[in-house]
PDB file of C-alpha atoms in Angstrom:
ATOM      1  CA  MET A  17     292.886 -72.490  33.766  1.00 47.00           C
ATOM      2  CA  ASN A  18     291.910 -75.706  32.002  1.00 54.00           C
ATOM      3  CA  ASN A  19     293.684 -79.071  32.103  1.00 60.00           C
ATOM      4  CA  ASP A  20     295.393 -78.418  28.751  1.00 57.00           C
ATOM      5  CA  THR A  21     297.605 -75.643  30.111  1.00 67.00           C
ATOM      6  CA  ILE A  22     300.806 -75.890  32.104  1.00 73.00           C
ATOM      7  CA  THR A  23     302.113 -72.655  33.570  1.00 76.00           C
ATOM      8  CA  LYS A  24     305.761 -71.753  34.019  1.00 75.00           C
ATOM      9  CA  SER A  25     305.293 -71.905  37.785  1.00 76.00           C
ATOM     10  CA  GLN A  26     303.941 -75.456  37.515  1.00 77.00           C
ATOM     11  CA  LEU A  27     306.945 -76.458  35.419  1.00 79.00           C
ATOM     12  CA  ALA A  28     309.255 -74.758  37.911  1.00 75.00           C
ATOM     13  CA  ALA A  29     307.819 -77.012  40.633  1.00 78.00           C
ATOM     14  CA  TYR A  30     309.596 -79.904  38.891  1.00 81.00           C
ATOM     15  CA  LYS A  31     312.951 -78.116  39.053  1.00 84.00           C
ATOM     16  CA  PRO A  32     315.282 -79.581  41.675  1.00 88.00           C
ATOM     17  CA  THR A  33     315.792 -77.250  44.628  1.00 88.00           C
ATOM     18  CA  THR A  34     319.136 -75.582  45.203  1.00 90.00           C
ATOM     19  CA  ALA A  35     319.503 -77.531  48.447  1.00 94.00           C
ATOM     20  CA  TYR A  36     318.955 -80.844  46.651  1.00 93.00           C
ATOM     21  CA  VAL A  37     321.407 -79.983  43.881  1.00 93.00           C
ATOM     22  CA  GLY A  38     323.989 -78.825  46.422  1.00 94.00           C
ATOM     23  CA  THR A  39     323.518 -81.927  48.546  1.00 95.00           C
ATOM     24  CA  SER A  40     323.928 -84.146  45.483  1.00 94.00           C
ATOM     25  CA  TRP A  41     327.221 -82.464  44.618  1.00 95.00           C
ATOM     26  CA  ALA A  42     328.365 -82.661  48.248  1.00 96.00           C
ATOM     27  CA  VAL A  43     327.596 -86.398  48.404  1.00 96.00           C
ATOM     28  CA  MET A  44     329.495 -86.921  45.147  1.00 95.00           C
ATOM     29  CA  LEU A  45     332.465 -84.960  46.453  1.00 96.00           C
ATOM     30  CA  VAL A  46     332.483 -86.790  49.790  1.00 96.00           C
ATOM     31  CA  GLY A  47     332.132 -90.216  48.140  1.00 95.00           C
ATOM     32  CA  VAL A  48     334.877 -89.737  45.555  1.00 96.00           C
ATOM     33  CA  LEU A  49     337.255 -87.946  47.928  1.00 96.00           C
ATOM     34  CA  ALA A  50     336.755 -90.557  50.659  1.00 95.00           C
ATOM     35  CA  TYR A  51     337.407 -93.349  48.154  1.00 95.00           C
ATOM     36  CA  LEU A  52     340.544 -91.645  46.822  1.00 95.00           C
ATOM     37  CA  LEU A  53     341.769 -90.669  50.288  1.00 95.00           C
ATOM     38  CA  GLY A  54     341.309 -94.265  51.397  1.00 93.00           C
ATOM     39  CA  LEU A  55     343.421 -95.414  48.467  1.00 93.00           C
ATOM     40  CA  TRP A  56     346.057 -92.755  49.176  1.00 94.00           C
ATOM     41  CA  ASN A  57     346.373 -93.909  52.795  1.00 91.00           C
ATOM     42  CA  ALA A  58     346.303 -97.645  52.023  1.00 89.00           C
ATOM     43  CA  GLN A  59     349.800 -98.646  53.140  1.00 87.00           C
ATOM     44  CA  SER A  60     349.432-102.313  52.256  1.00 85.00           C
ATOM     45  CA  MET A  61     348.218-101.714  48.684  1.00 89.00           C
ATOM     46  CA  LEU A  62     350.577-101.715  45.736  1.00 90.00           C
ATOM     47  CA  LEU A  63     350.400 -98.874  43.219  1.00 92.00           C
ATOM     48  CA  ASN A  64     348.912-101.148  40.542  1.00 92.00           C
ATOM     49  CA  GLU A  65     346.124-102.152  42.969  1.00 93.00           C
ATOM     50  CA  LYS A  66     345.351 -98.505  43.641  1.00 93.00           C
ATOM     51  CA  GLY A  67     345.228 -97.893  39.879  1.00 94.00           C
ATOM     52  CA  TYR A  68     342.812-100.799  39.497  1.00 95.00           C
ATOM     53  CA  TYR A  69     340.418 -99.334  42.067  1.00 96.00           C
ATOM     54  CA  ILE A  70     340.621 -95.863  40.504  1.00 96.00           C
ATOM     55  CA  ALA A  71     339.868 -97.314  37.057  1.00 97.00           C
ATOM     56  CA  VAL A  72     336.911 -99.268  38.444  1.00 97.00           C
ATOM     57  CA  LEU A  73     335.537 -96.083  40.043  1.00 97.00           C
ATOM     58  CA  ALA A  74     335.915 -94.164  36.772  1.00 97.00           C
ATOM     59  CA  LEU A  75     334.179 -96.955  34.822  1.00 97.00           C
ATOM     60  CA  GLY A  76     331.393 -97.119  37.381  1.00 96.00           C
ATOM     61  CA  LEU A  77     330.762 -93.359  37.380  1.00 96.00           C
ATOM     62  CA  TYR A  78     330.755 -93.121  33.598  1.00 96.00           C
ATOM     63  CA  SER A  79     328.548 -96.154  33.071  1.00 96.00           C
ATOM     64  CA  ALA A  80     326.025 -95.103  35.739  1.00 96.00           C
ATOM     65  CA  ILE A  81     325.658 -91.643  34.201  1.00 95.00           C
ATOM     66  CA  SER A  82     325.464 -93.094  30.700  1.00 95.00           C
ATOM     67  CA  LEU A  83     322.814 -95.625  31.673  1.00 94.00           C
ATOM     68  CA  GLN A  84     320.727 -92.988  33.466  1.00 94.00           C
ATOM     69  CA  LYS A  85     320.868 -90.744  30.401  1.00 93.00           C
ATOM     70  CA  THR A  86     319.911 -93.596  28.079  1.00 94.00           C
ATOM     71  CA  LEU A  87     316.982 -94.627  30.276  1.00 93.00           C
ATOM     72  CA  ARG A  88     315.801 -91.012  30.466  1.00 91.00           C
ATOM     73  CA  ASP A  89     316.116 -90.589  26.695  1.00 92.00           C
ATOM     74  CA  ARG A  90     314.002 -93.678  26.150  1.00 92.00           C
ATOM     75  CA  SER A  91     311.347 -92.550  28.629  1.00 89.00           C
ATOM     76  CA  GLU A  92     311.097 -89.215  26.808  1.00 87.00           C
ATOM     77  CA  GLY A  93     310.836 -90.789  23.383  1.00 89.00           C
ATOM     78  CA  ILE A  94     314.328 -89.732  22.274  1.00 90.00           C
ATOM     79  CA  PRO A  95     315.737 -92.426  19.990  1.00 91.00           C
ATOM     80  CA  THR A  96     318.607 -94.494  21.418  1.00 91.00           C
ATOM     81  CA  THR A  97     320.231 -97.565  19.990  1.00 94.00           C
ATOM     82  CA  ASN A  98     319.802-100.911  21.676  1.00 94.00           C
ATOM     83  CA  MET A  99     323.552-101.462  21.350  1.00 96.00           C
ATOM     84  CA  TYR A 100     324.385 -98.386  23.465  1.00 95.00           C
ATOM     85  CA  TYR A 101     321.649 -99.281  25.945  1.00 94.00           C
ATOM     86  CA  PHE A 102     323.050-102.792  26.469  1.00 96.00           C
ATOM     87  CA  ILE A 103     326.655-101.541  26.575  1.00 96.00           C
ATOM     88  CA  SER A 104     325.664 -99.106  29.332  1.00 95.00           C
ATOM     89  CA  TRP A 105     324.089-101.907  31.366  1.00 96.00           C
ATOM     90  CA  ALA A 106     327.072-104.185  30.725  1.00 97.00           C
ATOM     91  CA  ALA A 107     329.603-101.525  31.755  1.00 97.00           C
ATOM     92  CA  LEU A 108     327.731-100.789  34.984  1.00 97.00           C
ATOM     93  CA  GLY A 109     327.430-104.488  35.775  1.00 97.00           C
ATOM     94  CA  LEU A 110     331.106-104.979  34.983  1.00 97.00           C
ATOM     95  CA  SER A 111     332.177-102.125  37.272  1.00 97.00           C
ATOM     96  CA  ILE A 112     330.118-103.521  40.152  1.00 97.00           C
ATOM     97  CA  ALA A 113     331.462-107.033  39.545  1.00 97.00           C
ATOM     98  CA  LEU A 114     335.049-105.733  39.360  1.00 97.00           C
ATOM     99  CA  ILE A 115     334.810-103.775  42.621  1.00 96.00           C
ATOM    100  CA  ALA A 116     333.188-106.749  44.371  1.00 96.00           C
ATOM    101  CA  LEU A 117     335.751-109.238  43.042  1.00 96.00           C
ATOM    102  CA  GLY A 118     338.644-106.909  43.775  1.00 94.00           C
ATOM    103  CA  LEU A 119     337.525-106.380  47.351  1.00 94.00           C
ATOM    104  CA  MET A 120     336.774-110.067  47.947  1.00 94.00           C
ATOM    105  CA  ASN A 121     340.280-110.981  46.776  1.00 93.00           C
ATOM    106  CA  ALA A 122     342.046-108.162  48.641  1.00 90.00           C
ATOM    107  CA  GLY A 123     343.596-110.247  51.409  1.00 86.00           C
ATOM    108  CA  SER A 124     345.524-107.302  52.830  1.00 86.00           C
ATOM    109  CA  LEU A 125     342.355-105.298  53.574  1.00 88.00           C
ATOM    110  CA  SER A 126     340.308-105.725  56.721  1.00 90.00           C
ATOM    111  CA  LEU A 127     336.570-106.297  56.449  1.00 92.00           C
ATOM    112  CA  SER A 128     335.869-102.733  57.581  1.00 92.00           C
ATOM    113  CA  GLU A 129     338.176-101.345  54.857  1.00 92.00           C
ATOM    114  CA  LYS A 130     336.407-103.432  52.236  1.00 93.00           C
ATOM    115  CA  GLY A 131     333.070-102.128  53.466  1.00 94.00           C
ATOM    116  CA  PHE A 132     334.395 -98.576  53.381  1.00 94.00           C
ATOM    117  CA  TYR A 133     335.461 -98.849  49.722  1.00 95.00           C
ATOM    118  CA  MET A 134     332.171-100.463  48.697  1.00 96.00           C
ATOM    119  CA  MET A 135     330.177 -97.793  50.538  1.00 96.00           C
ATOM    120  CA  ALA A 136     332.180 -94.937  48.993  1.00 96.00           C
ATOM    121  CA  PHE A 137     331.852 -96.558  45.542  1.00 96.00           C
ATOM    122  CA  THR A 138     328.079 -96.998  45.868  1.00 96.00           C
ATOM    123  CA  MET A 139     327.612 -93.505  47.282  1.00 96.00           C
ATOM    124  CA  SER A 140     329.594 -92.003  44.384  1.00 96.00           C
ATOM    125  CA  LEU A 141     327.553 -93.893  41.761  1.00 96.00           C
ATOM    126  CA  PHE A 142     324.267 -92.809  43.291  1.00 96.00           C
ATOM    127  CA  ALA A 143     325.402 -89.192  43.534  1.00 95.00           C
ATOM    128  CA  ALA A 144     326.612 -89.204  39.910  1.00 95.00           C
ATOM    129  CA  VAL A 145     323.224 -90.426  38.682  1.00 94.00           C
ATOM    130  CA  THR A 146     321.443 -87.832  40.821  1.00 94.00           C
ATOM    131  CA  ILE A 147     323.650 -85.005  39.541  1.00 94.00           C
ATOM    132  CA  GLN A 148     323.017 -86.063  35.946  1.00 93.00           C
ATOM    133  CA  LYS A 149     319.272 -86.194  36.602  1.00 92.00           C
ATOM    134  CA  ASN A 150     319.310 -82.756  38.241  1.00 93.00           C
ATOM    135  CA  THR A 151     321.290 -81.315  35.341  1.00 91.00           C
ATOM    136  CA  ARG A 152     318.871 -82.804  32.835  1.00 90.00           C
ATOM    137  CA  ASP A 153     315.802 -81.606  34.775  1.00 89.00           C
ATOM    138  CA  GLU A 154     317.166 -78.061  34.974  1.00 89.00           C
ATOM    139  CA  ALA A 155     317.969 -78.043  31.248  1.00 87.00           C
ATOM    140  CA  GLN A 156     314.462 -79.312  30.454  1.00 85.00           C
ATOM    141  CA  ILE A 157     312.865 -76.598  32.579  1.00 85.00           C
ATOM    142  CA  ARG A 158     315.008 -73.914  30.891  1.00 83.00           C
ATOM    143  CA  THR A 159     314.073 -75.274  27.460  1.00 81.00           C
ATOM    144  CA  LEU A 160     310.358 -75.465  28.225  1.00 80.00           C
ATOM    145  CA  THR A 161     310.191 -72.003  29.775  1.00 77.00           C
ATOM    146  CA  ALA A 162     312.354 -70.315  27.130  1.00 74.00           C
ATOM    147  CA  PRO A 163     310.754 -67.427  25.209  1.00 68.00           C
ATOM    148  CA  SER A 164     310.694 -69.536  22.021  1.00 57.00           C
ATOM    149  CA  ALA A 165     307.964 -71.741  23.522  1.00 44.00           C
ATOM    150  CA  VAL A 166     304.366 -71.199  22.519  1.00 51.00           C
ATOM    151  CA  ILE A 167     303.195 -68.743  25.175  1.00 50.00           C
ATOM    152  CA  ASP A 168     299.830 -67.065  25.482  1.00 54.00           C
ATOM    153  CA  ASN A 169     298.942 -63.884  27.410  1.00 54.00           C
ATOM    154  CA  ASP A 170     298.878 -65.491  30.864  1.00 55.00           C
ATOM    155  CA  SER A 171     302.429 -66.983  30.518  1.00 52.00           C
ATOM    156  CA  SER A 172     301.144 -70.513  29.965  1.00 54.00           C
ATOM    157  CA  ALA A 173     302.510 -73.074  27.557  1.00 51.00           C
ATOM    158  CA  LYS A 174     299.583 -74.553  25.645  1.00 51.00           C
ATOM    159  CA  ILE A 175     299.347 -78.291  25.320  1.00 47.00           C
ATOM    160  CA  ALA A 176     296.533 -79.755  23.269  1.00 40.00           C
ATOM    161  CA  HIS A 177     295.277 -83.312  23.312  1.00 38.00           C
ATOM    162  CA  GLN A 178     295.231 -85.186  20.054  1.00 36.00           C
ATOM    163  CA  ALA A 179     293.783 -88.676  19.768  1.00 35.00           C
ATOM    164  CA  SER A 180     295.893 -89.710  16.787  1.00 37.00           C
ATOM    165  CA  ARG A 181     299.239 -89.074  18.531  1.00 43.00           C
ATOM    166  CA  GLU A 182     301.427 -91.909  19.737  1.00 46.00           C
ATOM    167  CA  PRO A 183     300.623 -92.898  23.310  1.00 48.00           C
ATOM    168  CA  GLU A 184     302.549 -90.808  25.828  1.00 50.00           C
ATOM    169  CA  ALA A 185     301.925 -92.975  28.869  1.00 49.00           C
ATOM    170  CA  GLY A 186     305.580 -94.056  28.951  1.00 52.00           C
ATOM    171  CA  LYS A 187     307.001 -90.565  28.522  1.00 56.00           C
ATOM    172  CA  SER A 188     308.057 -88.345  31.364  1.00 62.00           C
ATOM    173  CA  LEU A 189     306.329 -85.018  31.956  1.00 61.00           C
ATOM    174  CA  PHE A 190     309.168 -83.189  30.231  1.00 62.00           C
ATOM    175  CA  GLY A 191     309.183 -85.495  27.206  1.00 63.00           C
ATOM    176  CA  ALA A 192     305.423 -85.198  26.744  1.00 63.00           C
ATOM    177  CA  VAL A 193     305.437 -81.409  27.146  1.00 62.00           C
ATOM    178  CA  LYS A 194     308.409 -80.945  24.830  1.00 63.00           C
ATOM    179  CA  SER A 195     307.014 -83.170  22.077  1.00 63.00           C
ATOM    180  CA  ARG A 196     303.654 -81.385  22.206  1.00 61.00           C
ATOM    181  CA  MET A 197     305.294 -77.955  22.125  1.00 60.00           C
ATOM    182  CA  GLU A 198     307.546 -78.931  19.211  1.00 64.00           C
ATOM    183  CA  SER A 199     304.614 -80.174  17.194  1.00 62.00           C
ATOM    184  CA  GLY A 200     302.988 -76.752  17.576  1.00 58.00           C
ATOM    185  CA  GLU A 201     299.893 -77.943  19.394  1.00 54.00           C
TER     186      GLU A 201
END
C-alpha cells in the first residue's frame, strides 16, 4: 500500500470507541442530573433563582456544542460565517460569566454548594462538547466508508496529491479525506 491510500480499517481507527462514547454520555447524564438534583434540593433558593440556573445551564450547553461545531466546520474547510462564530463565543462566555456571577452573589449558598454547581456545570459543558465531537466523528467515518466512496479492489479509498489544491494543513483528517474524495481524485 502506498502513502496515497487510506483503508477503511485505518479510517475506523479514528472512530471513537463504544466505551468512550458511553462514558461521554454517562458524564453528561451525571453532570446534568447532579446539577438539576442540586437545584431541586436547594431549600434556600427561590423558584426564580432555580430557573435562572437552569437557563444558564441550557445556554451553556447549547453554546458549547455550537462553538465546537463551528470550530470543527472551519477546521474542515466548511464555510461558516464570522457572525455565527463570534455569537457562539459570546454565548459561551456569557453563560460562564452568568454562572460565576450568580454563584458569587448567592449569599444563601455555602462555598461547597457553589463549588458543586460550578463543577457540575463545567462537567456538563465538557461532556456536551465530547458527545458532539463523537457524533460528528462517527458520521464522518460512516460517510467516508459508505459504498458511494471511490473504492478500488482492496477496499481502499484513493486519495491523490495535487500541487495546485488549496493547502490542507489546517484541515482535519476527515475534512482532507472528504474534500479529496468529493473532487474525484
